[in-house]
Amino acid sequence: MRLFTLCLLAACARALHSYEVGVTDWHKPFAGVPLLLSESTSPVFHRSKHQDGQSSSMILSATQSNVLAAYHSVNGSLAWRHLFEDEDNILAFRKDKDVVAALSGPGGAYFRIFDSTAGHLLSETRLHDPTAGLLQEPGSLGIAVAFGSEEKEKDIFVLTNGHTLRRLSRRTGEVSWGWTAPDQTSSVIYSKILVTPSTVYLLGLTKSFASYTLHITSLSPETGELIDSGDIPSRITSGLSEPLVLSDVKQPETNPQIVWLEEGAIKAFPLTPGLKSKSSVVKGAVYKNIEDVGLSEYGQFVAIKDDGSGRVIKLTPEGLKVIWEFSDSATSPQRTGSIYSGGIDVDGFPYIARVFWMHTLKLASAHVFAAHLAEGKGLVTGFTFPFKTGEHGIITHVAVEAANPEPYRVLARLALTTSTGAVQMWQQDQLQWTREEGLADIPVAELVELPERKIASHSESDQETFGARVARQLLDAQDFPQYAVNFIRRFVTGSYASVSSSVAPPANTTEPLSRDAFGFRKVIVAATSHGKLYGIDSANGEILWSRVFGLGWAAQVGGHIIPAKMFVTRTVNDGDSPQVVLVTQRKANNGLVDTVLFHVDALTGDDARDKSQSVDVLQGEDIVSGPLVEAFLLRTASGRAVVCLDEFLQVNVYPNDDETMQALEKILPSVRIPLRTGPPGQRRLTGHQIPKTVEFTGKHIAYPTWSLPFPPSEDIRAIFVRPSDPVASFGKVLGNRTTLYKYLNPNLVGVVTGPPSTAPLSESSTCSIYLVDGAKGTVIYHAVLPSVAGACDVKAALVENWLVYHYYDNEVGVNHAKGYRVVSVELYEGYGVDDKRRSSEMSSLSNETTAVSVYEQAYIFPRGIRTLTPTSTSYGISVKDIIVANENNQIQSFPRRFLDPRRPKQKPTAEEAEEWLIQYDPVLPDDPKRVLSRNYQVAKTRRIITSPALLESTSLVFAYGLDLFFTRVAPSNTFDVLSESFNKAQLMITIAGLALAIAIVKPIVARKRLRERWYN
Amino acid sequence: MRIPLTLLALTSSCLSALALDLKGRVQWNDHCPGIDDLRQAKVVLDNGKHRGGVTRDGTFTIPDVPAGTYVLSVLAHDHVFEQMRVDVLETETLPEVRPYFPGTPLSPPSTVTLPYPIVLSARAKYDYFVPRESFNVLAMFKNPMMMMMLGAGVLVLLMPTMMKNMDPEVMEEFKERQAKMSGMQSALQSGDLMGGISQMLAGDEPKAASSGTSKGASSSGAKHRGPKNKRR
């Protein structure tokens, strides 16, 4: 049976040819926006030596998407990336020659070692149970990674949970010794390690009244035995990561020192195993901050004076010395504050870069200081570079790598991270590459159809003179010869527009955006959580335009914009260029939340409200002064309007003109809005209606009409609705010529519930899935699903009358098997065949909305999934397949025929065979031919969008999450175009052969006939 | 006070005793010769709550697995791995490993036990592609339909000349056989299986015996052609 289904599958699978890779699909891998919380996760340059003596430069970074990644410095391509699980947050990483060590999980539960050139996992060690991890704020507190002081094969010292130090082997991750602070209840939290050949120093802070006191413990690196421990008389009032440990790898004999800021003075304490020294003070100025620029191993750091100017301070055998003061670095209205960053060159000499933005020149400026140059007196080289602040926001982090090709000349490479999530590489003032890593964090995106290419221009005016008309028509006719040639060539060679060809425009064309013959080319409008809106060409994934969100009044105090929903308010079918409205929540840094709308032209990114220039930031409209409860698109007679409900359930309409309001009035009585209400933990579904009367505020206020409370053990986890795709047929004709009519209640809402997040996790808690009539709260379908240790991981999709949901069944017993399940449910009207109730146009007050018959079947799914979505075609005639993003980082399609809930349990009868039903087999085959993403790793997919093409057979698929992936699928094969295997040459040869045969046979036959006449 | 403390110590020691670090190795083979081919992969129990990454040398460790029955699977992008059933027992220090086929009930367990530490090897590499059909004249003529068509064409062209050169006696026999064949075919087509078979059996009999039945059929064919031969 399995073999049969597989054969069948192979027969109906759309051919996926290797030559189509990269033509009909594209994949953009990302690593995510660099995590800048602490120095230990921020981007850093790394030079890895190859076996042939060459070395190549990389940028290592941990990211907000929980990925550890390396980029090639040369071209910005991803060298490697390692995906961490969502609950296993990267806390710190350290590099040393050929390895990168990373700590992740609560309190540093997991420790991994990677090969730095290829990113291979070398070892993985769990240091403690993640549930026993201490959650510190910030997360990098209480953990540290340090490499030993040996020349070769340095072991790794790892500090976790604030009080446990281990020494691990560099190769295998094996623990050679561990030391735990004896008194864990005390308030000492260690957060720094310094390894010298003789001693391992742990630097911690003790909380005392209103300040912190430094605490130092020294251990033997060989055995982990405690040497000494004690407090250093100090009072640190601000910041926990502030104390620095300075040492100098260039002069190992120099005593390492601890440096901290105390009441405007920099204090230092030399470290000796016995901890018997006296702290000293750096005299000369009042400081307000000290910054670790990543050069503490080279004995350098930057101290900021109280006027804002930066000084480089170096550890020398005689103590700390101020070796440089950056000129013009004091706080000034002409420039922003400076970002300091340290880096090293090929020979291991340290450099410190200072980067700032000059308001006067609108340029970014960088000063690079090298202490060892100019005969040890120190040398600064400076340059400005044209950073585009309107496109990338502001610079938030700088990593530097320098080269010193000749004396008195320093070349610097800067890796910038910006507030919009871009990573840029500048070599002096030349931009090398830009990675829009913000695209790894897209909350909402939409596919927007493109207009047709304008072939002939029509004259607008009637008063066109004869001469002008002739001239215009001649101008139009100039393309005719080319057209004629094309026509003939197409006729002869059969080079028609192919469905498996690229729809990307040829390079270097300035033509306006236009769709291709089959409508495969669209614009993907995507908003990121990093304050930027992108227009992406679906043909090749190139960025067509991008806009940075303006903050409105919140620009004074700062804030960020969280996209909530996106609607296409005008399509090409309405004439004119398509437009998109983005509904966002703006969180200002003073705690105020507003709902802001951005309205743009989808082809150019221009502000459709004409309020902001195309080069400037995009300004939005504050539609609600408060948080948003729900937003939806209303299709009125005059067009489409966006309706936003605020927390008082006031109806705010955009655009707010008379025409829209009148259209709204008309359809108000039929609007039903189910909302989740109530406090978290006991949320219920409440239906709302909008009255015709307007309150004194001039706005409608929605009122509740019904409420659906769920059992106390359940809380709403997700709500899903049916996509507004057209439905081609309202019934399904069966083999015996009867009809099942689809249940197409337009108000159907799906709800996934699970145990409240406040409740303790228990094995006995369950999850549920409901289908609710959103007009009156009737439960149409309900299923109770098992939870996995109290967590619900139910994924569901609803299309037409078909509900598909996926969950994990953990039950073990007789005839039970653990595994992933997918359940396919179909709803039909009435209680049997030929029971027509017209559910799609039924009044929501009718009793008959509950007359439903349910067909359902469960299948064993090959593996876990992240999201699932049905395909979508322009008329809904094609079969709907289910596209899933599975845990193997693949995008895979599952055909509807396998998920059909009416698959017979026995051998299909003739009638069933006529419906193309195949026998039920509990295991869904995992067919690699149906992996749409093929060799690409499409990681951490958050959502898949499907969108119709002009061809009814084809559906466009766009998956986003960490990566972007785009392809096309044809669930019922491309029945509306000539197949790819259609061979015009073969057809022509056959016809020619037949014609030849006729030509040869004709005279023979004629002769024969003649002879027969003669002799008969 | 002392009793709860000892209890606590006991439970904690029990807990540590129950949990087990599951170790194993991915055996490199032709389908998957190394970590470069495998890429980032992990070995998971059940739905991924317990898991371990596959390191460069193919080893993996799933830490602290409590007692229970688990389904072990490998999450690898490009390779097919077998699933296994792993039983971590409370009393023993080694888990029991058995093969497992998805969709089959977990109990009763399979009688086959596999060695521990677990050894996994790639069963196949996913093949995502269908080869392209390209145009090829030779391949086109290899198509049975095309070959039949060509054969028919050749026959049409050669038949008259063959007929001409045929010995009248052989001709007669040929026609007879043809008629029998057509009769059999029509009988088969009309669903008269027995008649068709009897016709076929009749064909095997000696010529003399069958001449009686074939006479009537052949006469019609001979009628047209007969005079033609005579006049020549």
Short mmCIF file of C-alpha atoms in Angstrom, two decimals, chain B:
data_model
loop_
_atom_site.label_atom_id
_atom_site.label_comp_id
_atom_site.label_asym_id
_atom_site.label_seq_id
_atom_site.Cartn_x
_atom_site.Cartn_y
_atom_site.Cartn_z
CA MET B 1 15.29 18.43 61.41
CA ARG B 2 17.78 15.76 60.63
CA ILE B 3 15.29 13.42 58.98
CA PRO B 4 14.11 15.85 56.29
CA LEU B 5 17.70 16.69 55.52
CA THR B 6 18.65 13.07 55.02
CA LEU B 7 15.47 12.59 52.98
CA LEU B 8 16.44 15.53 50.85
CA ALA B 9 19.88 14.12 50.33
CA LEU B 10 18.38 10.77 49.46
CA THR B 11 15.96 12.19 46.92
CA SER B 12 18.63 14.27 45.34
CA SER B 13 20.91 11.26 45.04
CA CYS B 14 17.99 9.27 43.62
CA LEU B 15 17.28 11.97 41.09
CA SER B 16 20.85 12.02 39.95
CA ALA B 17 20.81 8.24 39.73
CA LEU B 18 17.66 8.15 37.62
CA ALA B 19 18.81 10.58 35.02
CA LEU B 20 21.21 9.29 32.44
CA ASP B 21 23.43 10.81 29.82
CA LEU B 22 22.57 9.10 26.58
CA LYS B 23 25.62 8.78 24.39
CA GLY B 24 26.01 7.74 20.83
CA ARG B 25 27.74 8.31 17.58
CA VAL B 26 26.83 8.99 13.99
CA GLN B 27 28.74 6.55 11.85
CA TRP B 28 30.03 8.26 8.73
CA ASN B 29 29.31 6.32 5.57
CA ASP B 30 28.98 6.85 1.82
CA HIS B 31 25.70 8.71 2.17
CA CYS B 32 27.13 11.02 4.75
CA PRO B 33 30.95 11.03 4.80
CA GLY B 34 31.44 13.78 7.37
CA ILE B 35 30.21 16.77 9.28
CA ASP B 36 30.55 19.00 6.22
CA ASP B 37 27.92 16.92 4.52
CA LEU B 38 25.70 16.52 7.55
CA ARG B 39 25.77 20.21 8.50
CA GLN B 40 24.25 21.26 11.80
CA ALA B 41 22.27 18.29 13.06
CA LYS B 42 20.90 17.16 16.37
CA VAL B 43 19.63 14.00 17.93
CA VAL B 44 16.35 14.43 19.77
CA LEU B 45 14.18 12.33 22.02
CA ASP B 46 10.46 12.57 21.36
CA ASN B 47 9.60 16.14 20.48
CA GLY B 48 12.98 17.69 21.14
CA LYS B 49 12.84 18.48 24.84
CA HIS B 50 15.91 16.31 25.33
CA ARG B 51 18.49 16.73 22.63
CA GLY B 52 22.14 16.80 21.77
CA GLY B 53 24.10 18.29 18.92
CA VAL B 54 26.18 16.12 16.62
CA THR B 55 29.83 17.13 16.93
CA ARG B 56 32.52 17.06 14.27
CA ASP B 57 33.58 13.50 15.09
CA GLY B 58 29.96 12.35 14.99
CA THR B 59 29.42 11.84 18.70
CA PHE B 60 26.48 13.20 20.59
CA THR B 61 25.35 13.29 24.20
CA ILE B 62 21.81 13.83 25.38
CA PRO B 63 22.24 14.93 29.01
CA ASP B 64 20.14 13.97 31.98
CA VAL B 65 17.46 11.80 30.45
CA PRO B 66 14.99 10.67 33.13
CA ALA B 67 13.62 7.14 33.14
CA GLY B 68 11.03 6.46 30.49
CA THR B 69 10.43 5.32 26.97
CA TYR B 70 11.53 7.60 24.19
CA VAL B 71 11.63 7.72 20.43
CA LEU B 72 15.03 8.87 19.26
CA SER B 73 15.28 10.63 15.93
CA VAL B 74 17.91 12.63 14.11
CA LEU B 75 17.13 16.08 12.79
CA ALA B 76 19.40 16.39 9.79
CA HIS B 77 18.60 18.52 6.80
CA ASP B 78 19.73 16.29 3.99
CA HIS B 79 19.90 12.77 5.36
CA VAL B 80 17.53 9.98 6.26
CA PHE B 81 18.16 8.30 9.60
CA GLU B 82 16.33 5.47 11.29
CA GLN B 83 14.26 6.13 14.37
CA MET B 84 15.00 4.18 17.51
CA ARG B 85 13.20 3.34 20.67
CA VAL B 86 15.18 4.05 23.82
CA ASP B 87 14.13 2.80 27.23
CA VAL B 88 15.87 4.45 30.13
CA LEU B 89 15.34 2.20 33.12
CA GLU B 90 15.28 3.26 36.73
CA THR B 91 17.28 0.31 37.96
CA GLU B 92 19.90 -0.13 35.29
CA THR B 93 22.70 2.12 34.28
CA LEU B 94 22.45 1.29 30.60
CA PRO B 95 19.46 2.09 28.44
CA GLU B 96 17.85 -0.40 26.10
CA VAL B 97 17.92 0.55 22.43
CA ARG B 98 15.64 -0.99 19.85
CA PRO B 99 14.75 -0.23 16.28
CA TYR B 100 11.48 1.61 15.77
CA PHE B 101 9.35 2.19 12.72
CA PRO B 102 7.18 5.28 12.70
CA GLY B 103 3.50 4.54 12.93
CA THR B 104 3.89 1.24 14.76
CA PRO B 105 2.79 0.92 18.38
CA LEU B 106 5.53 1.33 20.96
CA SER B 107 4.34 -1.66 22.93
CA PRO B 108 4.97 -4.49 22.74
CA PRO B 109 8.56 -3.50 22.09
CA SER B 110 10.59 -5.04 19.35
CA THR B 111 12.55 -8.11 20.37
CA VAL B 112 15.67 -6.90 18.62
CA THR B 113 17.98 -4.89 20.82
CA LEU B 114 20.73 -2.70 19.48
CA PRO B 115 24.06 -2.06 21.15
CA TYR B 116 24.69 0.90 23.41
CA PRO B 117 26.29 3.47 22.89
CA ILE B 118 23.89 4.13 20.05
CA VAL B 119 25.34 3.99 16.57
CA LEU B 120 23.41 5.83 13.90
CA SER B 121 24.18 5.95 10.24
CA ALA B 122 22.60 7.77 7.37
CA ARG B 123 20.34 5.48 5.40
CA ALA B 124 20.14 7.72 2.36
CA LYS B 125 20.58 11.23 1.19
CA TYR B 126 17.41 13.08 0.27
CA ASP B 127 17.08 13.48 -3.45
CA TYR B 128 15.03 16.57 -4.07
CA PHE B 129 15.18 16.61 -7.82
CA VAL B 130 13.57 14.97 -10.78
CA PRO B 131 15.91 14.69 -13.77
CA ARG B 132 15.02 16.82 -16.73
CA GLU B 133 13.55 15.21 -19.81
CA SER B 134 15.51 16.46 -22.75
CA PHE B 135 14.72 16.09 -26.42
CA ASN B 136 16.49 13.25 -28.11
CA VAL B 137 15.51 11.84 -31.52
CA LEU B 138 16.74 8.38 -30.64
CA ALA B 139 14.84 8.39 -27.36
CA MET B 140 11.78 9.56 -29.21
CA PHE B 141 11.95 6.54 -31.52
CA LYS B 142 12.57 4.24 -28.58
CA ASN B 143 9.07 5.05 -27.40
CA PRO B 144 6.96 1.89 -27.98
CA MET B 145 4.14 3.93 -29.52
CA MET B 146 6.57 5.44 -31.99
CA MET B 147 8.04 2.04 -32.77
CA MET B 148 4.60 0.59 -33.41
CA MET B 149 3.74 3.52 -35.62
CA LEU B 150 6.94 3.12 -37.57
CA GLY B 151 6.39 -0.61 -37.92
CA ALA B 152 2.86 -0.01 -39.17
CA GLY B 153 4.16 2.52 -41.66
CA VAL B 154 6.79 0.13 -42.96
CA LEU B 155 4.22 -2.63 -43.27
CA VAL B 156 1.86 -0.35 -45.16
CA LEU B 157 4.61 0.50 -47.60
CA LEU B 158 5.98 -3.04 -48.00
CA MET B 159 2.74 -5.03 -47.97
CA PRO B 160 1.80 -4.65 -51.62
CA THR B 161 5.26 -5.70 -52.83
CA MET B 162 5.35 -8.57 -50.36
CA MET B 163 1.96 -9.68 -51.52
CA LYS B 164 3.07 -9.62 -55.08
CA ASN B 165 6.08 -11.79 -54.52
CA MET B 166 4.26 -14.30 -52.38
CA ASP B 167 3.65 -17.83 -53.41
CA PRO B 168 -0.12 -18.34 -53.94
CA GLU B 169 -0.17 -21.28 -51.56
CA VAL B 170 1.61 -19.46 -48.76
CA MET B 171 -0.66 -16.55 -49.48
CA GLU B 172 -3.69 -18.68 -48.94
CA GLU B 173 -2.34 -19.91 -45.63
CA PHE B 174 -1.44 -16.43 -44.51
CA LYS B 175 -4.89 -15.15 -45.20
CA GLU B 176 -6.39 -18.01 -43.33
CA ARG B 177 -4.33 -17.26 -40.28
CA GLN B 178 -5.13 -13.61 -40.53
CA ALA B 179 -8.80 -14.29 -40.62
CA LYS B 180 -8.53 -16.55 -37.61
CA MET B 181 -6.63 -13.90 -35.75
CA SER B 182 -9.19 -11.26 -36.52
CA GLY B 183 -11.97 -13.59 -35.48
CA MET B 184 -10.22 -14.28 -32.22
CA GLN B 185 -9.62 -10.61 -31.62
CA SER B 186 -13.23 -9.73 -32.22
CA ALA B 187 -14.32 -12.52 -29.94
CA LEU B 188 -12.02 -11.26 -27.22
CA GLN B 189 -13.22 -7.75 -27.70
CA SER B 190 -16.86 -8.69 -27.47
CA GLY B 191 -16.08 -10.34 -24.16
CA ASP B 192 -16.49 -13.90 -25.38
CA LEU B 193 -13.42 -15.14 -23.59
CA MET B 194 -14.20 -18.81 -24.07
CA GLY B 195 -14.76 -18.36 -27.79
CA GLY B 196 -11.44 -16.51 -28.08
CA ILE B 197 -9.60 -19.18 -26.20
CA SER B 198 -11.21 -21.93 -28.21
CA GLN B 199 -10.20 -20.07 -31.35
CA MET B 200 -6.68 -19.85 -30.06
CA LEU B 201 -6.66 -23.52 -29.18
CA ALA B 202 -8.07 -24.29 -32.57
CA GLY B 203 -5.09 -22.46 -34.08
CA ASP B 204 -2.72 -24.86 -32.39
CA GLU B 205 -4.41 -27.89 -33.87
CA PRO B 206 -3.16 -29.43 -37.07
CA LYS B 207 -4.01 -27.52 -40.17
CA ALA B 208 -6.18 -30.23 -41.58
CA ALA B 209 -8.54 -30.17 -38.66
CA SER B 210 -8.93 -26.42 -38.75
CA SER B 211 -9.40 -26.10 -42.48
CA GLY B 212 -13.12 -26.62 -42.14
CA THR B 213 -13.66 -23.65 -39.90
CA SER B 214 -11.29 -21.41 -41.74
CA LYS B 215 -12.80 -21.98 -45.11
CA GLY B 216 -15.75 -19.71 -44.63
CA ALA B 217 -13.67 -16.89 -43.27
CA SER B 218 -11.03 -17.05 -45.93
CA SER B 219 -13.42 -17.22 -48.78
CA SER B 220 -14.47 -13.60 -48.39
CA GLY B 221 -10.86 -12.43 -48.49
CA ALA B 222 -10.08 -14.65 -51.43
CA LYS B 223 -13.00 -13.37 -53.37
CA HIS B 224 -11.51 -10.01 -54.09
CA ARG B 225 -8.01 -11.07 -54.61
CA GLY B 226 -8.68 -14.39 -56.33
CA PRO B 227 -9.59 -13.03 -59.74
CA LYS B 228 -6.71 -10.63 -59.62
CA ASN B 229 -4.25 -13.48 -59.37
CA LYS B 230 -6.04 -15.45 -62.00
CA ARG B 231 -5.86 -12.72 -64.57
CA ARG B 232 -2.23 -12.15 -64.20
#
